[in-house]
PDB file of C-alpha atoms and ligand atoms in Angstrom:
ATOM      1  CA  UNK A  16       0.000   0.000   0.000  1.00  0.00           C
ATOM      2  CA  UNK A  17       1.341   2.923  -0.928  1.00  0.00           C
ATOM      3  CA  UNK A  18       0.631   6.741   0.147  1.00  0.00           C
ATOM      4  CA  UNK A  19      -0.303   9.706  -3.054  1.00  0.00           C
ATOM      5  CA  UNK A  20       3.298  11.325  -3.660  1.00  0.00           C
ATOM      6  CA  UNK A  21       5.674   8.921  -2.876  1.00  0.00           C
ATOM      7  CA  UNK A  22       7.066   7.146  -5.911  1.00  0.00           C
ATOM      8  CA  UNK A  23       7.744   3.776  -5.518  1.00  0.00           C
ATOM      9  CA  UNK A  24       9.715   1.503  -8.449  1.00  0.00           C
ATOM     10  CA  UNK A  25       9.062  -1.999  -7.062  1.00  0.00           C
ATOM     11  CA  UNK A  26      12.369  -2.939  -7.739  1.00  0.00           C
ATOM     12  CA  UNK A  27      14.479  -4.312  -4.821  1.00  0.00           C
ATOM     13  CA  UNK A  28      18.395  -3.617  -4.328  1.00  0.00           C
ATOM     14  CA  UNK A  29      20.381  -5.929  -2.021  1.00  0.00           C
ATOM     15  CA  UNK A  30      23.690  -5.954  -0.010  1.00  0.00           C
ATOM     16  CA  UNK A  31      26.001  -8.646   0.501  1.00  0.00           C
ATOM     17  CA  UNK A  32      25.878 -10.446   3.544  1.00  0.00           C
ATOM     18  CA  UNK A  33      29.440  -9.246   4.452  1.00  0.00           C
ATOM     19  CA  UNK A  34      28.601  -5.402   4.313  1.00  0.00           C
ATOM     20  CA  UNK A  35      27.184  -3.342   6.595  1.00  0.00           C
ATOM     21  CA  UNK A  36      24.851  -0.245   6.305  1.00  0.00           C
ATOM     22  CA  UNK A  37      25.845   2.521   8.914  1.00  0.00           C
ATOM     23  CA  UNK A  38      24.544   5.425   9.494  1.00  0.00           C
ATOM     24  CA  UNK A  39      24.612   7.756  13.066  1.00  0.00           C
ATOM     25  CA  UNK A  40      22.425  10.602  13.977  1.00  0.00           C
ATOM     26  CA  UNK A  41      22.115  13.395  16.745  1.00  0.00           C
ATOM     27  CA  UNK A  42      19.312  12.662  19.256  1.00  0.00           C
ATOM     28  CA  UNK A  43      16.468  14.130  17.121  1.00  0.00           C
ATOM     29  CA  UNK A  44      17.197  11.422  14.441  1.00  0.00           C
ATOM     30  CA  UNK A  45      18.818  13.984  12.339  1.00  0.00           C
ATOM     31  CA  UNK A  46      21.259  12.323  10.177  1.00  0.00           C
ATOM     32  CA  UNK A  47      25.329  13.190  10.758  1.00  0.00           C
ATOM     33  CA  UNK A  48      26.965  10.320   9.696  1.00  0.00           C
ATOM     34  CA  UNK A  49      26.268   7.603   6.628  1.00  0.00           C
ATOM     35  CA  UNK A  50      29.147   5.152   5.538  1.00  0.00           C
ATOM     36  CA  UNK A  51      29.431   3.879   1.955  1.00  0.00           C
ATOM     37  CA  UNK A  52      26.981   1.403   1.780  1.00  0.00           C
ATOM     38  CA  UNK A  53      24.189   3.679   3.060  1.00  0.00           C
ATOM     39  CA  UNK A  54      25.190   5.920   0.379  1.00  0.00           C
ATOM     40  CA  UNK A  55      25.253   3.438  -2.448  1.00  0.00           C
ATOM     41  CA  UNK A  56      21.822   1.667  -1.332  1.00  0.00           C
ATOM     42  CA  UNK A  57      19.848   5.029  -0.254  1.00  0.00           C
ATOM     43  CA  UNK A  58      21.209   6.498  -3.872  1.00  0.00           C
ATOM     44  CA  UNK A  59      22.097   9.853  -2.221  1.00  0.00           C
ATOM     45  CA  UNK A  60      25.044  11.605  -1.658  1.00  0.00           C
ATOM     46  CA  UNK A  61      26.929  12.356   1.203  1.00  0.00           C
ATOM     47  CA  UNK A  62      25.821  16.231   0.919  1.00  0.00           C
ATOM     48  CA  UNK A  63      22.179  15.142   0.170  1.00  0.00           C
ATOM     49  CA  UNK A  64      21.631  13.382   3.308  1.00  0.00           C
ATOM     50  CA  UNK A  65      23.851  14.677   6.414  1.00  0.00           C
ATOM     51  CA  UNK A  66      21.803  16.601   8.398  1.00  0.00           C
ATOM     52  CA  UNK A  67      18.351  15.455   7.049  1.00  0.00           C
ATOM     53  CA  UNK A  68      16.174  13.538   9.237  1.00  0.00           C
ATOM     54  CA  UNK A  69      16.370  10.006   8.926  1.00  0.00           C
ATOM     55  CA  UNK A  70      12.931   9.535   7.617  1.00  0.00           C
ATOM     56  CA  UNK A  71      14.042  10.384   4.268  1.00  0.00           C
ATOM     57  CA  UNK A  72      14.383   7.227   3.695  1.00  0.00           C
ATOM     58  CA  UNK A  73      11.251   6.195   4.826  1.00  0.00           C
ATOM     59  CA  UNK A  74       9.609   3.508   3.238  1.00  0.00           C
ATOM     60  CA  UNK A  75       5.582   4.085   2.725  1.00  0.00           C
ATOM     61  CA  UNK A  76       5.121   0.572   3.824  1.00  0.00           C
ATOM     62  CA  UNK A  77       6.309   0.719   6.952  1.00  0.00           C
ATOM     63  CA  UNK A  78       3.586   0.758   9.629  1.00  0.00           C
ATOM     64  CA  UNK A  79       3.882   4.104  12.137  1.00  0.00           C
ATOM     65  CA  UNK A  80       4.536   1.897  15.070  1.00  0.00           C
ATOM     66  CA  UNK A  81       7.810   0.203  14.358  1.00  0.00           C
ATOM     67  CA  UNK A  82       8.924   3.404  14.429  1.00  0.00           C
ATOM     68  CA  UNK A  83       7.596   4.593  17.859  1.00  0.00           C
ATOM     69  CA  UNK A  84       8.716   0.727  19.095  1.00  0.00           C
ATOM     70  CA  UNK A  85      12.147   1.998  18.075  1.00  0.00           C
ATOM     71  CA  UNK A  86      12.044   5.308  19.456  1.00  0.00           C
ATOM     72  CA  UNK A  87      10.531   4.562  22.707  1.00  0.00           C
ATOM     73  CA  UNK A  88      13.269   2.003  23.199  1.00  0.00           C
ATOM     74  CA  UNK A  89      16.084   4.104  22.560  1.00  0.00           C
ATOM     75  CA  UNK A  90      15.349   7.124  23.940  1.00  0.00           C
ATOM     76  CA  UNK A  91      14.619   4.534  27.180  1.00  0.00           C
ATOM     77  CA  UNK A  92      18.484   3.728  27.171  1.00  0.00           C
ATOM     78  CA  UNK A  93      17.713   0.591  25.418  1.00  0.00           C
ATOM     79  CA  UNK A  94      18.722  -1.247  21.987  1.00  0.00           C
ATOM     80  CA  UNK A  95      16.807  -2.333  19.232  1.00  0.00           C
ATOM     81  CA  UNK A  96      16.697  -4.673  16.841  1.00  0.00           C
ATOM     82  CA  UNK A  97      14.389  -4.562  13.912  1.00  0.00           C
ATOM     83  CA  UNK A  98      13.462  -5.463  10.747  1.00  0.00           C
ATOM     84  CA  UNK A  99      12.898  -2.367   8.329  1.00  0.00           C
ATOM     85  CA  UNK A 100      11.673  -1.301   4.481  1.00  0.00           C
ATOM     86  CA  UNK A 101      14.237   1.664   3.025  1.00  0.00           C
ATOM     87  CA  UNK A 102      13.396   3.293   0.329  1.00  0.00           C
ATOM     88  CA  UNK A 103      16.359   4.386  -2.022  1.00  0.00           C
ATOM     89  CA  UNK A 104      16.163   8.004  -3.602  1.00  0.00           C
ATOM     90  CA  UNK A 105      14.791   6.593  -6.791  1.00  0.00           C
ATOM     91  CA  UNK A 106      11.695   4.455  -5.669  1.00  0.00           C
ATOM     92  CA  UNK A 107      13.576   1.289  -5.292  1.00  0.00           C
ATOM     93  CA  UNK A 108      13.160  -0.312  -2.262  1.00  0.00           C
ATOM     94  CA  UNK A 109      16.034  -2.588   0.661  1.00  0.00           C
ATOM     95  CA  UNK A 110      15.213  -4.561   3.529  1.00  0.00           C
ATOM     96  CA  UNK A 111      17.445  -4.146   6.400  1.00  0.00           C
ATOM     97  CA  UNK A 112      17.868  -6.123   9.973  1.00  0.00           C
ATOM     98  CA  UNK A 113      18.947  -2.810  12.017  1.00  0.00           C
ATOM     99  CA  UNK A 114      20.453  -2.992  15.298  1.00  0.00           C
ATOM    100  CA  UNK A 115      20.262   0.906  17.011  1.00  0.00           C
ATOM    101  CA  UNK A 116      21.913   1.872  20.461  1.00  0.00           C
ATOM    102  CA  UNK A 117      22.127   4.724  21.749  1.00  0.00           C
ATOM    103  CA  UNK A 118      25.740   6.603  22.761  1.00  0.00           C
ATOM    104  CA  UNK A 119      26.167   8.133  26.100  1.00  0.00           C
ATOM    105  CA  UNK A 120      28.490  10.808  27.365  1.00  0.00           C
ATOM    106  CA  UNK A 121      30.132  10.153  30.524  1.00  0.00           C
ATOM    107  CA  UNK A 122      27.099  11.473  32.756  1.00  0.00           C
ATOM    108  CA  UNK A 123      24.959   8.851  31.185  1.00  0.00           C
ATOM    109  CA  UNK A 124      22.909  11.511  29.085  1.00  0.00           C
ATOM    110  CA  UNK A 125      22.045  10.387  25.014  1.00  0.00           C
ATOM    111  CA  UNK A 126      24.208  12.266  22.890  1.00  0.00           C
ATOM    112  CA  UNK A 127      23.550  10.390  19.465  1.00  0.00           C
ATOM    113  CA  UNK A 128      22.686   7.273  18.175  1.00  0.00           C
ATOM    114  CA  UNK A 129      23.797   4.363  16.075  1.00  0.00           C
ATOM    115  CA  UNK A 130      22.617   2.225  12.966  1.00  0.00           C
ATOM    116  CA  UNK A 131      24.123  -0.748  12.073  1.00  0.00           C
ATOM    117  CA  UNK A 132      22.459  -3.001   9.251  1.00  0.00           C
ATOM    118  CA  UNK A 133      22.769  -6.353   7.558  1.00  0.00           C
ATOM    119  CA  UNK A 134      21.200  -8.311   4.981  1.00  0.00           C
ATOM    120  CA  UNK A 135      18.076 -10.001   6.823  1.00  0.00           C
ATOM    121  CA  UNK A 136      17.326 -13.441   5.309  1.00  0.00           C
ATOM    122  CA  UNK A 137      14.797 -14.104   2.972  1.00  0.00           C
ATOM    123  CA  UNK A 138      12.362 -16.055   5.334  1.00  0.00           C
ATOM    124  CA  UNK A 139      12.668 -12.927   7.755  1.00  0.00           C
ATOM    125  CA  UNK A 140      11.459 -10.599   5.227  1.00  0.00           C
ATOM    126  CA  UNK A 141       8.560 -12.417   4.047  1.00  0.00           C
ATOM    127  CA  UNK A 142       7.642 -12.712   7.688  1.00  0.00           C
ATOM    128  CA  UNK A 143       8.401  -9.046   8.567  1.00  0.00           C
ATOM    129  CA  UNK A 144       6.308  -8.095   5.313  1.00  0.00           C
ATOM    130  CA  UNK A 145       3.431 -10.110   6.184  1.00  0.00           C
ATOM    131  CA  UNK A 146       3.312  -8.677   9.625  1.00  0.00           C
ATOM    132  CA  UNK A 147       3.565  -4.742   8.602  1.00  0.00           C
ATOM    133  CA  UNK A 148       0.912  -5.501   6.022  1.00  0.00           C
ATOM    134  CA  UNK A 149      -1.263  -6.257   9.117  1.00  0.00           C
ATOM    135  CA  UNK A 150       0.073  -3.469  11.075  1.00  0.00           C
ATOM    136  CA  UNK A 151      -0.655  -0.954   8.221  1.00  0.00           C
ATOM    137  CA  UNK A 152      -4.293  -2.226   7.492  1.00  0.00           C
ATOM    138  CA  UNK A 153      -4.710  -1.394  11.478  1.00  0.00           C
ATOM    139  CA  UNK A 154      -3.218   1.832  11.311  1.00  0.00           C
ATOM    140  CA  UNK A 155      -5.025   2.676   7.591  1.00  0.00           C
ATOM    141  CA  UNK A 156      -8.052   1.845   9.388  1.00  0.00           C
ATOM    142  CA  UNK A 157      -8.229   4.327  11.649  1.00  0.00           C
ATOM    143  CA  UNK A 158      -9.266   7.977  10.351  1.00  0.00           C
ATOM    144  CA  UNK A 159      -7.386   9.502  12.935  1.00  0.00           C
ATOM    145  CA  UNK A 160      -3.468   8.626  12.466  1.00  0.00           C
ATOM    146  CA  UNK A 161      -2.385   8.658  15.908  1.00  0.00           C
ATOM    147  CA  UNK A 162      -5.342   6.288  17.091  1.00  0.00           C
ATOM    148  CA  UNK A 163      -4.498   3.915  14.170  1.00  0.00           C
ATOM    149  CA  UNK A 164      -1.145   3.869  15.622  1.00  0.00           C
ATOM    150  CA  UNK A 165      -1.773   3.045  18.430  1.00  0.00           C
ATOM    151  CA  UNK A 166      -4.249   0.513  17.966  1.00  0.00           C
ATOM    152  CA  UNK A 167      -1.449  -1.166  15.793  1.00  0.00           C
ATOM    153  CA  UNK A 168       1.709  -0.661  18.350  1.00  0.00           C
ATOM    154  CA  UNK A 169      -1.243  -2.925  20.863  1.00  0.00           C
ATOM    155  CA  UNK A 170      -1.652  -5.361  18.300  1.00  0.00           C
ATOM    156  CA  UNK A 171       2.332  -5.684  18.264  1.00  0.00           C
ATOM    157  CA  UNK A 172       2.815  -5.571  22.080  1.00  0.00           C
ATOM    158  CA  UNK A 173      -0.448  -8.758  22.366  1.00  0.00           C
ATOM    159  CA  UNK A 174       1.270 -10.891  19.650  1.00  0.00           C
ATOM    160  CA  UNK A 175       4.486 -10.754  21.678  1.00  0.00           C
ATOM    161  CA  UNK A 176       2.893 -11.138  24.958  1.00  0.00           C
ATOM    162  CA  UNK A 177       1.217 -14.676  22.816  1.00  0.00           C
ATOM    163  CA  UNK A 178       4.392 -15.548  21.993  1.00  0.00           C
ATOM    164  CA  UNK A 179       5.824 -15.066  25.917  1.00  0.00           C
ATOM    165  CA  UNK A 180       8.960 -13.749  24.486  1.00  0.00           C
ATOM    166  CA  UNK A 181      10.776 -10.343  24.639  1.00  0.00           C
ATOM    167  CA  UNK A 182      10.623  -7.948  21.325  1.00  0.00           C
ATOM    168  CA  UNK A 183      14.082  -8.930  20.374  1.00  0.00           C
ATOM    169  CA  UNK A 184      13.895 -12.711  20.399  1.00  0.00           C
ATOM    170  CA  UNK A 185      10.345 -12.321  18.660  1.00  0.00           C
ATOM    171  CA  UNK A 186      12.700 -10.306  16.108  1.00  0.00           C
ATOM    172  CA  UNK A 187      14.884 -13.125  15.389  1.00  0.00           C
ATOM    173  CA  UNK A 188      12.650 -15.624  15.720  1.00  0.00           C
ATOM    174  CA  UNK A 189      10.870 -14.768  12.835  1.00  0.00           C
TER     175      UNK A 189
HETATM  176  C1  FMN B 225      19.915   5.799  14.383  1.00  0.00           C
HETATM  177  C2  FMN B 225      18.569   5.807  13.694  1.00  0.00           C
HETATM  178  C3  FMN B 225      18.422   5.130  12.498  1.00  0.00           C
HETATM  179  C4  FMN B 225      17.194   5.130  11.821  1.00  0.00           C
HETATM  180  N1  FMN B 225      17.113   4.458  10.634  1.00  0.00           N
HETATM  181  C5  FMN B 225      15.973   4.523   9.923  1.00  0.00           C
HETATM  182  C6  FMN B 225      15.882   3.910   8.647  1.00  0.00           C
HETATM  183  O1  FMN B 225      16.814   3.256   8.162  1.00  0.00           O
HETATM  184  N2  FMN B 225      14.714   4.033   7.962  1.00  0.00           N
HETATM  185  C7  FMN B 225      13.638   4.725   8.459  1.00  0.00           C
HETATM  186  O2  FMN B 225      12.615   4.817   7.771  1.00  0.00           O
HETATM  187  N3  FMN B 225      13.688   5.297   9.680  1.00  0.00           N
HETATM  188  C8  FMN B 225      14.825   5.210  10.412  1.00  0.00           C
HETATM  189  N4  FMN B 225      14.876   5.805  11.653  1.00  0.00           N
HETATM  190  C9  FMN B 225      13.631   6.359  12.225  1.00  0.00           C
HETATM  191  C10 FMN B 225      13.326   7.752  11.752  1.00  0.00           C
HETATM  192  O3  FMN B 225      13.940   8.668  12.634  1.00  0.00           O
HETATM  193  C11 FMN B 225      11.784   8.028  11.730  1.00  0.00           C
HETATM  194  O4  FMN B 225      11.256   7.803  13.016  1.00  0.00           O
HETATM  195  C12 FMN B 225      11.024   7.149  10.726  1.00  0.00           C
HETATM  196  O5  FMN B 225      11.593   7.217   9.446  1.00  0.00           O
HETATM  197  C13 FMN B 225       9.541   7.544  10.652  1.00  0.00           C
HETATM  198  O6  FMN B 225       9.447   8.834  10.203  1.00  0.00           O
HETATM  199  P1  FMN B 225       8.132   9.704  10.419  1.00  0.00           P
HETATM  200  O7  FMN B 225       7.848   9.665  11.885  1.00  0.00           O
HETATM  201  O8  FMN B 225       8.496  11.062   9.927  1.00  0.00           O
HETATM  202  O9  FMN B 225       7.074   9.037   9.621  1.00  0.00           O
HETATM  203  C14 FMN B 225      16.084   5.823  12.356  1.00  0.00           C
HETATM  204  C15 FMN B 225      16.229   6.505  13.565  1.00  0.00           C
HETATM  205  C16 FMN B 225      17.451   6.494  14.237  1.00  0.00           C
HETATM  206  C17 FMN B 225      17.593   7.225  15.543  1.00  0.00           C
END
Protein backbone atom coordinates (compact mmCIF):
# COMPACT_ATOMS: atom_id res chain seq x y z
CA UNK A 1 0.00 0.00 0.00
CA UNK A 2 1.34 2.92 -0.93
CA UNK A 3 0.63 6.74 0.15
CA UNK A 4 -0.30 9.71 -3.05
CA UNK A 5 3.30 11.32 -3.66
CA UNK A 6 5.67 8.92 -2.88
CA UNK A 7 7.07 7.15 -5.91
CA UNK A 8 7.74 3.78 -5.52
CA UNK A 9 9.71 1.50 -8.45
CA UNK A 10 9.06 -2.00 -7.06
CA UNK A 11 12.37 -2.94 -7.74
CA UNK A 12 14.48 -4.31 -4.82
CA UNK A 13 18.40 -3.62 -4.33
CA UNK A 14 20.38 -5.93 -2.02
CA UNK A 15 23.69 -5.95 -0.01
CA UNK A 16 26.00 -8.65 0.50
CA UNK A 17 25.88 -10.45 3.54
CA UNK A 18 29.44 -9.25 4.45
CA UNK A 19 28.60 -5.40 4.31
CA UNK A 20 27.18 -3.34 6.59
CA UNK A 21 24.85 -0.24 6.31
CA UNK A 22 25.85 2.52 8.91
CA UNK A 23 24.54 5.42 9.49
CA UNK A 24 24.61 7.76 13.07
CA UNK A 25 22.42 10.60 13.98
CA UNK A 26 22.12 13.39 16.75
CA UNK A 27 19.31 12.66 19.26
CA UNK A 28 16.47 14.13 17.12
CA UNK A 29 17.20 11.42 14.44
CA UNK A 30 18.82 13.98 12.34
CA UNK A 31 21.26 12.32 10.18
CA UNK A 32 25.33 13.19 10.76
CA UNK A 33 26.96 10.32 9.70
CA UNK A 34 26.27 7.60 6.63
CA UNK A 35 29.15 5.15 5.54
CA UNK A 36 29.43 3.88 1.96
CA UNK A 37 26.98 1.40 1.78
CA UNK A 38 24.19 3.68 3.06
CA UNK A 39 25.19 5.92 0.38
CA UNK A 40 25.25 3.44 -2.45
CA UNK A 41 21.82 1.67 -1.33
CA UNK A 42 19.85 5.03 -0.25
CA UNK A 43 21.21 6.50 -3.87
CA UNK A 44 22.10 9.85 -2.22
CA UNK A 45 25.04 11.60 -1.66
CA UNK A 46 26.93 12.36 1.20
CA UNK A 47 25.82 16.23 0.92
CA UNK A 48 22.18 15.14 0.17
CA UNK A 49 21.63 13.38 3.31
CA UNK A 50 23.85 14.68 6.41
CA UNK A 51 21.80 16.60 8.40
CA UNK A 52 18.35 15.45 7.05
CA UNK A 53 16.17 13.54 9.24
CA UNK A 54 16.37 10.01 8.93
CA UNK A 55 12.93 9.53 7.62
CA UNK A 56 14.04 10.38 4.27
CA UNK A 57 14.38 7.23 3.69
CA UNK A 58 11.25 6.20 4.83
CA UNK A 59 9.61 3.51 3.24
CA UNK A 60 5.58 4.09 2.72
CA UNK A 61 5.12 0.57 3.82
CA UNK A 62 6.31 0.72 6.95
CA UNK A 63 3.59 0.76 9.63
CA UNK A 64 3.88 4.10 12.14
CA UNK A 65 4.54 1.90 15.07
CA UNK A 66 7.81 0.20 14.36
CA UNK A 67 8.92 3.40 14.43
CA UNK A 68 7.60 4.59 17.86
CA UNK A 69 8.72 0.73 19.10
CA UNK A 70 12.15 2.00 18.08
CA UNK A 71 12.04 5.31 19.46
CA UNK A 72 10.53 4.56 22.71
CA UNK A 73 13.27 2.00 23.20
CA UNK A 74 16.08 4.10 22.56
CA UNK A 75 15.35 7.12 23.94
CA UNK A 76 14.62 4.53 27.18
CA UNK A 77 18.48 3.73 27.17
CA UNK A 78 17.71 0.59 25.42
CA UNK A 79 18.72 -1.25 21.99
CA UNK A 80 16.81 -2.33 19.23
CA UNK A 81 16.70 -4.67 16.84
CA UNK A 82 14.39 -4.56 13.91
CA UNK A 83 13.46 -5.46 10.75
CA UNK A 84 12.90 -2.37 8.33
CA UNK A 85 11.67 -1.30 4.48
CA UNK A 86 14.24 1.66 3.02
CA UNK A 87 13.40 3.29 0.33
CA UNK A 88 16.36 4.39 -2.02
CA UNK A 89 16.16 8.00 -3.60
CA UNK A 90 14.79 6.59 -6.79
CA UNK A 91 11.70 4.45 -5.67
CA UNK A 92 13.58 1.29 -5.29
CA UNK A 93 13.16 -0.31 -2.26
CA UNK A 94 16.03 -2.59 0.66
CA UNK A 95 15.21 -4.56 3.53
CA UNK A 96 17.44 -4.15 6.40
CA UNK A 97 17.87 -6.12 9.97
CA UNK A 98 18.95 -2.81 12.02
CA UNK A 99 20.45 -2.99 15.30
CA UNK A 100 20.26 0.91 17.01
CA UNK A 101 21.91 1.87 20.46
CA UNK A 102 22.13 4.72 21.75
CA UNK A 103 25.74 6.60 22.76
CA UNK A 104 26.17 8.13 26.10
CA UNK A 105 28.49 10.81 27.36
CA UNK A 106 30.13 10.15 30.52
CA UNK A 107 27.10 11.47 32.76
CA UNK A 108 24.96 8.85 31.18
CA UNK A 109 22.91 11.51 29.09
CA UNK A 110 22.04 10.39 25.01
CA UNK A 111 24.21 12.27 22.89
CA UNK A 112 23.55 10.39 19.47
CA UNK A 113 22.69 7.27 18.17
CA UNK A 114 23.80 4.36 16.07
CA UNK A 115 22.62 2.23 12.97
CA UNK A 116 24.12 -0.75 12.07
CA UNK A 117 22.46 -3.00 9.25
CA UNK A 118 22.77 -6.35 7.56
CA UNK A 119 21.20 -8.31 4.98
CA UNK A 120 18.08 -10.00 6.82
CA UNK A 121 17.33 -13.44 5.31
CA UNK A 122 14.80 -14.10 2.97
CA UNK A 123 12.36 -16.05 5.33
CA UNK A 124 12.67 -12.93 7.76
CA UNK A 125 11.46 -10.60 5.23
CA UNK A 126 8.56 -12.42 4.05
CA UNK A 127 7.64 -12.71 7.69
CA UNK A 128 8.40 -9.05 8.57
CA UNK A 129 6.31 -8.10 5.31
CA UNK A 130 3.43 -10.11 6.18
CA UNK A 131 3.31 -8.68 9.62
CA UNK A 132 3.56 -4.74 8.60
CA UNK A 133 0.91 -5.50 6.02
CA UNK A 134 -1.26 -6.26 9.12
CA UNK A 135 0.07 -3.47 11.07
CA UNK A 136 -0.66 -0.95 8.22
CA UNK A 137 -4.29 -2.23 7.49
CA UNK A 138 -4.71 -1.39 11.48
CA UNK A 139 -3.22 1.83 11.31
CA UNK A 140 -5.03 2.68 7.59
CA UNK A 141 -8.05 1.84 9.39
CA UNK A 142 -8.23 4.33 11.65
CA UNK A 143 -9.27 7.98 10.35
CA UNK A 144 -7.39 9.50 12.94
CA UNK A 145 -3.47 8.63 12.47
CA UNK A 146 -2.39 8.66 15.91
CA UNK A 147 -5.34 6.29 17.09
CA UNK A 148 -4.50 3.91 14.17
CA UNK A 149 -1.14 3.87 15.62
CA UNK A 150 -1.77 3.04 18.43
CA UNK A 151 -4.25 0.51 17.97
CA UNK A 152 -1.45 -1.17 15.79
CA UNK A 153 1.71 -0.66 18.35
CA UNK A 154 -1.24 -2.92 20.86
CA UNK A 155 -1.65 -5.36 18.30
CA UNK A 156 2.33 -5.68 18.26
CA UNK A 157 2.81 -5.57 22.08
CA UNK A 158 -0.45 -8.76 22.37
CA UNK A 159 1.27 -10.89 19.65
CA UNK A 160 4.49 -10.75 21.68
CA UNK A 161 2.89 -11.14 24.96
CA UNK A 162 1.22 -14.68 22.82
CA UNK A 163 4.39 -15.55 21.99
CA UNK A 164 5.82 -15.07 25.92
CA UNK A 165 8.96 -13.75 24.49
CA UNK A 166 10.78 -10.34 24.64
CA UNK A 167 10.62 -7.95 21.32
CA UNK A 168 14.08 -8.93 20.37
CA UNK A 169 13.89 -12.71 20.40
CA UNK A 170 10.34 -12.32 18.66
CA UNK A 171 12.70 -10.31 16.11
CA UNK A 172 14.88 -13.12 15.39
CA UNK A 173 12.65 -15.62 15.72
CA UNK A 174 10.87 -14.77 12.84
C1 LIG B 1 19.92 5.80 14.38
C2 LIG B 1 18.57 5.81 13.69
C3 LIG B 1 18.42 5.13 12.50
C4 LIG B 1 17.19 5.13 11.82
N1 LIG B 1 17.11 4.46 10.63
C5 LIG B 1 15.97 4.52 9.92
C6 LIG B 1 15.88 3.91 8.65
O1 LIG B 1 16.81 3.26 8.16
N2 LIG B 1 14.71 4.03 7.96
C7 LIG B 1 13.64 4.72 8.46
O2 LIG B 1 12.61 4.82 7.77
N3 LIG B 1 13.69 5.30 9.68
C8 LIG B 1 14.83 5.21 10.41
N4 LIG B 1 14.88 5.80 11.65
C9 LIG B 1 13.63 6.36 12.22
C10 LIG B 1 13.33 7.75 11.75
O3 LIG B 1 13.94 8.67 12.63
C11 LIG B 1 11.78 8.03 11.73
O4 LIG B 1 11.26 7.80 13.02
C12 LIG B 1 11.02 7.15 10.73
O5 LIG B 1 11.59 7.22 9.45
C13 LIG B 1 9.54 7.54 10.65
O6 LIG B 1 9.45 8.83 10.20
P1 LIG B 1 8.13 9.70 10.42
O7 LIG B 1 7.85 9.66 11.89
O8 LIG B 1 8.50 11.06 9.93
O9 LIG B 1 7.07 9.04 9.62
C14 LIG B 1 16.08 5.82 12.36
C15 LIG B 1 16.23 6.50 13.57
C16 LIG B 1 17.45 6.49 14.24
C17 LIG B 1 17.59 7.23 15.54
Amino acid sequence: MSRPGVYLSGVERTFGADEIIVSKTDTKGRIIYANEVFLRMAGFSEGEILNQPHSIIRHPDMPRCVFKLLWDTIEAGKEIFAYVKNRSKNGDHYWVLAHVTPTFDKSGKIVSYHSNRRSPRREAVAKAEALYQELLAIENGHADRKVGMEAAFQAVVAKLQGAGVPYDEFVFSL
